[in-house]
Amino acid sequence: MSSRLSEFLAGCRDEAPLQLGVVPFGMLYGIGALAAGMPPWLAQAASAVVFAGAAQLVIVQMLAAGAGALPIGLTAGLLNLRHVLYSVSMAEHVRHLPRRWRMLLAYLLTDEAYAVAILRYQSRPQPEAGPDNRHWYFLGCGFTLWSTWQLSTAAGLLFGATVPAEWDIDFAVPLTFIALLTLLMRERAGQAAALVAAVAALALAALPFRLGLVVAIVLGLLAGVMAAKRSRP
Amino acid sequence: MTTGALVGLLVTVGIVTFLYRYAMIGLFAGRRLPGWLHALCRHIAPASFAALTAGELFIHGGEVVLSLMAPKPWAALVAALVAWRTGSVLATIGVGMAALYCFKWLL
């Protein structure tokens, strides 16, 4: 077996266990998109065009709450800003690749693919002899995640159409946010960011188009930065 | 929102997200990220999820509704306790949904 193929398959294999967490997310997104009144074809296309789980869930949740395009776009844009950090971290490993490779890998650079691929780059140094095929491993990770995301979106769209509205199945979306929040709030800075953002979101609820949400997130960010500065010796 | 506006919104978010991901790999390869942006990025997730959750639980039709008789905030409280104790996303969703059905029946 060629070294490229074996690297690709190793990436697929190592990414596989994470799909247990991705499948419910993708299904939830599909179910939530239907509940928010999104046409199924568009919900499925968004999984390919946006390809960012948390942002897609946020878009669906805000649509259901009747938010306008500007606040939804700003919130999703803020939420996805973290991908710049992944891009920074990956840059040194993929710098030597041709542009088409870098564009493809950038498209596949999600939370879960990054988490697995960066470990490979950090734990296996560049081979001294022979070609460096670690980008095939990265491609395997990204391909696995991409396929699961598309299939679980489709499953959610099919399943969501059969669930009655009074089951409140879309409540699972804020429940997911709550679960992620508790994991993110172990640090003092995270607690400050979350608390200020939550209180500000309610205090600014009267702003039109749910713009209060965007302002609340920005205030939360600033609170997090200030708390991190204070707790540093 | 019309379907056309929604398509425009999703394509825009898709392009912006791709540019974020491609930024340091392609667009500004070899440059360093400013320190303030680095510091800001760490707090994006907790701030966003907290603001969204607070809105979902307490804002209805653009107004803040604080009621002891609303089932969703109580279900969310139960879910938060499960999340804090178990750290499991699946357990949080499962117990949270069950709690919502219980509170809807009770309240």
Coordinates of C-alpha atoms in Angstrom, one line a residue:
Chain A
M1 CA 0.0 0.0 0.0
S2 CA 1.3 3.4 -0.9
S3 CA 2.4 5.7 1.9
R4 CA -0.2 8.3 0.8
L5 CA -3.1 5.9 1.0
S6 CA -2.0 4.5 4.3
E7 CA -1.7 8.0 5.7
F8 CA -5.2 8.9 4.4
L9 CA -6.7 5.7 5.9
A10 CA -4.9 6.3 9.2
G11 CA -6.5 9.8 9.3
C12 CA -10.0 8.3 8.6
R13 CA -9.4 5.6 11.3
D14 CA -8.3 8.1 14.0
E15 CA -11.1 10.6 13.2
A16 CA -13.8 7.8 13.4
P17 CA -14.4 7.7 17.2
L18 CA -15.2 11.5 17.2
Q19 CA -18.1 10.8 14.9
L20 CA -20.1 9.6 17.8
G21 CA -20.3 13.1 19.0
V22 CA -20.8 14.6 15.5
V23 CA -23.8 12.5 14.4
P24 CA -26.2 13.8 17.1
F25 CA -25.0 17.4 16.3
G26 CA -25.7 16.9 12.6
M27 CA -29.1 15.4 13.2
L28 CA -30.0 18.2 15.6
Y29 CA -29.1 20.7 13.1
G30 CA -31.3 19.0 10.4
I31 CA -34.2 18.8 12.8
G32 CA -33.8 22.4 14.0
A33 CA -33.5 23.7 10.4
L34 CA -36.9 22.2 9.6
A35 CA -38.4 23.5 12.8
A36 CA -37.1 27.0 11.9
G37 CA -38.8 26.8 8.5
M38 CA -35.7 26.3 6.4
P39 CA -36.2 24.5 3.1
P40 CA -34.6 21.0 3.3
W41 CA -32.4 21.5 0.2
L42 CA -31.0 24.7 1.6
A43 CA -30.4 23.1 5.0
Q44 CA -28.4 20.3 3.3
A45 CA -26.5 22.8 1.1
A46 CA -25.6 24.9 4.1
S47 CA -23.8 21.8 5.6
A48 CA -21.5 21.8 2.6
V49 CA -21.2 25.6 2.1
V50 CA -20.8 26.7 5.8
F51 CA -19.5 23.3 7.2
A52 CA -19.3 24.6 10.8
G53 CA -21.6 22.8 13.3
A54 CA -21.8 25.3 16.1
A55 CA -22.4 28.2 13.6
Q56 CA -25.1 26.3 11.8
L57 CA -26.9 25.5 15.0
V58 CA -26.7 29.1 16.0
I59 CA -28.1 30.3 12.6
V60 CA -31.0 27.8 13.0
Q61 CA -31.7 28.9 16.6
M62 CA -31.7 32.6 15.7
L63 CA -33.9 32.0 12.6
A64 CA -36.4 30.3 14.8
A65 CA -36.3 33.2 17.2
G66 CA -37.1 35.6 14.3
A67 CA -33.7 37.4 14.2
G68 CA -32.7 39.4 11.1
A69 CA -29.9 38.6 8.6
L70 CA -27.4 41.1 10.0
P71 CA -27.4 39.9 13.6
I72 CA -27.3 36.3 12.5
G73 CA -24.4 36.9 10.1
L74 CA -22.5 38.9 12.8
T75 CA -23.0 36.2 15.5
A76 CA -22.0 33.4 13.2
G77 CA -19.0 35.5 12.0
L78 CA -17.9 36.1 15.6
L79 CA -18.4 32.4 16.6
N80 CA -16.4 31.1 13.7
L81 CA -13.5 33.5 14.3
R82 CA -11.9 30.8 16.4
H83 CA -11.0 29.1 13.1
V84 CA -8.3 31.7 12.6
L85 CA -6.5 30.2 15.6
Y86 CA -6.5 26.7 13.9
S87 CA -5.3 28.4 10.8
V88 CA -2.4 29.9 12.7
S89 CA -1.5 26.6 14.3
M90 CA -1.6 24.6 11.0
A91 CA 0.2 27.2 8.9
E92 CA 3.8 26.0 9.6
H93 CA 2.8 22.4 8.7
V94 CA 1.1 23.0 5.4
R95 CA 3.1 26.0 4.1
H96 CA 5.1 23.9 1.6
L97 CA 2.0 22.5 -0.1
P98 CA 0.6 23.8 -3.4
R99 CA -2.2 26.3 -3.2
R100 CA -5.0 23.9 -4.2
W101 CA -4.0 21.6 -1.4
R102 CA -3.9 24.5 1.1
M103 CA -7.4 25.6 -0.1
L104 CA -8.8 22.1 0.3
L105 CA -7.3 21.6 3.7
A106 CA -8.5 25.1 4.8
Y107 CA -12.1 24.2 3.8
L108 CA -11.8 21.0 5.9
L109 CA -10.3 22.8 8.9
T110 CA -13.0 22.3 11.6
D111 CA -12.8 21.8 15.3
E112 CA -12.7 18.0 15.2
A113 CA -10.5 17.6 12.2
Y114 CA -8.0 20.1 13.6
A115 CA -7.9 18.3 17.0
V116 CA -6.9 15.0 15.4
A117 CA -4.7 16.2 12.6
I118 CA -2.6 18.6 14.7
L119 CA -1.7 15.7 17.1
R120 CA -0.2 13.8 14.1
Y121 CA 1.9 16.8 13.1
Q122 CA 3.1 17.3 16.7
S123 CA 3.8 13.6 17.5
R124 CA 5.4 12.6 14.2
P125 CA 8.2 14.8 13.0
Q126 CA 8.8 15.3 9.3
P127 CA 10.5 12.1 7.9
E128 CA 14.2 12.7 7.2
A129 CA 14.1 10.5 4.1
G130 CA 11.3 10.2 1.7
P131 CA 8.3 12.4 1.1
D132 CA 6.2 14.0 3.9
N133 CA 2.7 12.6 3.4
R134 CA 1.1 13.9 6.6
H135 CA -1.2 16.1 4.7
W136 CA -2.9 12.9 3.4
Y137 CA -3.6 12.1 7.1
F138 CA -5.2 15.6 7.5
L139 CA -7.2 15.0 4.4
G140 CA -8.4 11.6 5.8
C141 CA -9.6 13.4 9.0
G142 CA -11.4 16.1 7.1
F143 CA -13.0 13.7 4.6
T144 CA -14.3 11.5 7.4
L145 CA -15.8 14.4 9.3
W146 CA -17.3 16.0 6.1
S147 CA -19.0 12.8 5.1
T148 CA -20.5 12.2 8.6
W149 CA -21.7 15.8 8.7
Q150 CA -23.5 15.6 5.4
L151 CA -25.1 12.2 6.2
S152 CA -26.2 13.1 9.7
T153 CA -27.7 16.4 8.4
A154 CA -29.7 14.3 5.8
A155 CA -30.7 11.9 8.6
G156 CA -31.9 14.8 10.8
L157 CA -33.9 16.3 7.9
L158 CA -35.6 12.9 7.2
F159 CA -36.2 12.3 10.9
G160 CA -37.3 15.8 11.7
A161 CA -40.1 15.7 9.2
T162 CA -41.7 12.9 11.2
V163 CA -41.5 14.4 14.7
P164 CA -44.5 16.4 15.9
A165 CA -43.9 20.0 16.9
E166 CA -45.2 19.5 20.5
W167 CA -42.2 17.2 21.2
D168 CA -40.1 20.4 21.4
I169 CA -37.2 18.4 19.9
D170 CA -35.5 21.7 18.9
F171 CA -35.0 22.4 22.7
A172 CA -32.0 20.0 22.3
V173 CA -30.1 22.8 20.6
P174 CA -29.9 25.1 23.7
L175 CA -29.3 21.9 25.8
T176 CA -26.2 21.3 23.6
F177 CA -25.0 24.9 24.2
I178 CA -25.5 24.3 28.0
A179 CA -23.4 21.1 27.9
L180 CA -20.6 22.9 26.0
L181 CA -20.8 25.9 28.3
T182 CA -20.2 23.9 31.5
L183 CA -17.1 22.5 29.8
L184 CA -15.9 26.0 28.8
M185 CA -16.6 27.6 32.2
R186 CA -13.9 25.7 34.2
E187 CA -11.7 28.8 34.0
R188 CA -12.4 32.1 35.7
A189 CA -12.1 34.0 32.4
G190 CA -14.6 31.7 30.7
Q191 CA -17.0 32.2 33.6
A192 CA -16.7 36.0 33.4
A193 CA -17.2 36.0 29.6
A194 CA -20.3 33.7 29.9
L195 CA -21.9 35.6 32.8
V196 CA -21.5 39.1 31.3
A197 CA -22.7 37.9 27.9
A198 CA -25.8 36.2 29.4
V199 CA -26.8 39.2 31.5
A200 CA -26.1 41.7 28.7
A201 CA -28.2 39.6 26.2
L202 CA -31.2 40.0 28.5
A203 CA -30.5 43.7 29.4
L204 CA -30.3 44.5 25.6
A205 CA -33.2 42.4 24.5
A206 CA -35.2 45.4 23.4
L207 CA -32.6 46.3 20.6
P208 CA -34.1 45.6 17.1
F209 CA -33.3 42.5 15.0
R210 CA -31.8 40.8 18.1
L211 CA -28.7 43.0 17.7
G212 CA -28.5 43.0 21.5
L213 CA -27.1 39.4 21.1
V214 CA -24.1 40.6 19.1
V215 CA -23.4 43.4 21.5
A216 CA -23.7 41.0 24.4
I217 CA -21.2 38.6 22.9
V218 CA -18.7 41.5 22.3
L219 CA -19.2 42.6 26.0
G220 CA -18.6 39.0 27.1
L221 CA -15.4 38.8 25.1
L222 CA -14.1 42.0 26.7
A223 CA -15.0 40.7 30.2
G224 CA -13.1 37.4 29.4
V225 CA -10.0 39.3 28.3
M226 CA -10.1 41.5 31.4
A227 CA -10.6 38.6 33.8
A228 CA -7.7 36.7 32.1
K229 CA -5.5 39.8 32.6
R230 CA -6.5 40.1 36.3
S231 CA -6.0 36.4 37.2
R232 CA -2.5 36.4 35.6
P233 CA 0.2 37.1 38.2
Chain B
M1 CA -36.7 36.0 6.0
T2 CA -37.2 35.2 2.4
T3 CA -35.4 32.1 0.9
G4 CA -33.3 34.4 -1.3
A5 CA -32.1 36.4 1.7
L6 CA -31.4 33.2 3.6
V7 CA -29.3 31.8 0.6
G8 CA -27.3 35.1 0.6
L9 CA -26.8 34.9 4.4
L10 CA -25.6 31.3 4.3
V11 CA -23.2 31.9 1.3
T12 CA -21.8 34.9 3.0
V13 CA -21.2 33.0 6.3
G14 CA -19.7 30.2 4.3
I15 CA -17.2 32.5 2.4
V16 CA -16.2 34.3 5.7
T17 CA -15.7 31.0 7.5
F18 CA -13.5 29.7 4.6
L19 CA -11.5 33.0 4.7
Y20 CA -10.9 32.6 8.5
R21 CA -9.7 29.0 7.9
Y22 CA -7.5 30.0 4.9
A23 CA -6.3 33.2 6.5
M24 CA -3.0 32.1 8.0
I25 CA -2.5 29.1 5.8
G26 CA -2.8 31.0 2.5
L27 CA -3.7 34.7 2.6
F28 CA -1.3 35.9 5.3
A29 CA 1.0 32.9 5.4
G30 CA 4.1 33.6 7.3
R31 CA 2.7 36.5 9.3
R32 CA 1.8 36.4 13.0
L33 CA -1.6 36.9 14.6
P34 CA -1.9 40.1 16.7
G35 CA -1.9 39.4 20.4
W36 CA -5.2 41.0 21.1
L37 CA -7.0 38.8 18.5
H38 CA -5.4 35.8 20.0
A39 CA -6.6 36.7 23.5
L40 CA -10.1 37.5 22.2
C41 CA -10.6 34.2 20.3
R42 CA -10.3 32.2 23.5
H43 CA -13.5 33.7 25.0
I44 CA -15.7 33.5 21.8
A45 CA -17.3 30.2 22.6
P46 CA -18.4 30.8 26.2
A47 CA -19.7 34.3 25.4
S48 CA -21.6 33.2 22.4
F49 CA -23.2 30.1 23.9
A50 CA -24.1 32.0 27.1
A51 CA -25.8 34.9 25.3
L52 CA -27.7 32.5 23.0
T53 CA -28.9 30.3 25.8
A54 CA -30.0 33.2 27.9
G55 CA -32.0 34.6 24.9
E56 CA -33.6 31.2 24.2
L57 CA -34.7 30.7 27.8
F58 CA -35.9 34.2 28.7
I59 CA -36.6 36.3 25.6
H60 CA -40.0 35.8 23.9
G61 CA -41.1 38.1 21.1
G62 CA -38.3 40.6 21.9
E63 CA -39.2 40.9 25.5
V64 CA -37.6 39.4 28.6
V65 CA -40.0 37.1 30.4
L66 CA -39.0 35.9 33.8
S67 CA -41.6 33.4 35.1
L68 CA -41.4 30.7 37.7
M69 CA -44.1 28.9 35.7
A70 CA -42.0 28.6 32.5
P71 CA -40.9 24.9 32.0
K72 CA -37.8 25.6 29.8
P73 CA -35.6 27.5 32.3
W74 CA -36.3 24.8 34.9
A75 CA -35.4 22.0 32.4
A76 CA -32.3 24.0 31.5
L77 CA -31.3 24.2 35.2
V78 CA -31.6 20.4 35.5
A79 CA -29.6 20.0 32.3
A80 CA -26.8 22.3 33.6
L81 CA -26.5 20.3 36.8
V82 CA -26.2 17.0 34.7
A83 CA -23.6 18.7 32.4
W84 CA -21.6 19.9 35.4
R85 CA -21.6 16.5 37.1
T86 CA -21.1 14.2 34.1
G87 CA -19.5 16.4 31.4
S88 CA -21.5 14.4 28.9
V89 CA -23.3 16.1 26.0
L90 CA -25.6 13.2 25.3
A91 CA -26.6 12.8 29.0
T92 CA -27.3 16.6 29.2
I93 CA -29.6 16.4 26.2
G94 CA -31.3 13.2 27.3
V95 CA -32.0 14.4 30.9
G96 CA -32.8 17.9 29.7
M97 CA -35.5 16.7 27.3
A98 CA -37.0 14.4 29.9
A99 CA -37.0 17.3 32.4
L100 CA -38.8 19.5 29.9
Y101 CA -41.6 17.0 29.4
C102 CA -41.9 16.6 33.2
F103 CA -42.1 20.4 33.9
K104 CA -44.5 20.9 31.0
W105 CA -46.8 18.3 32.6
L106 CA -46.3 19.7 36.1
L107 CA -46.5 23.5 35.6

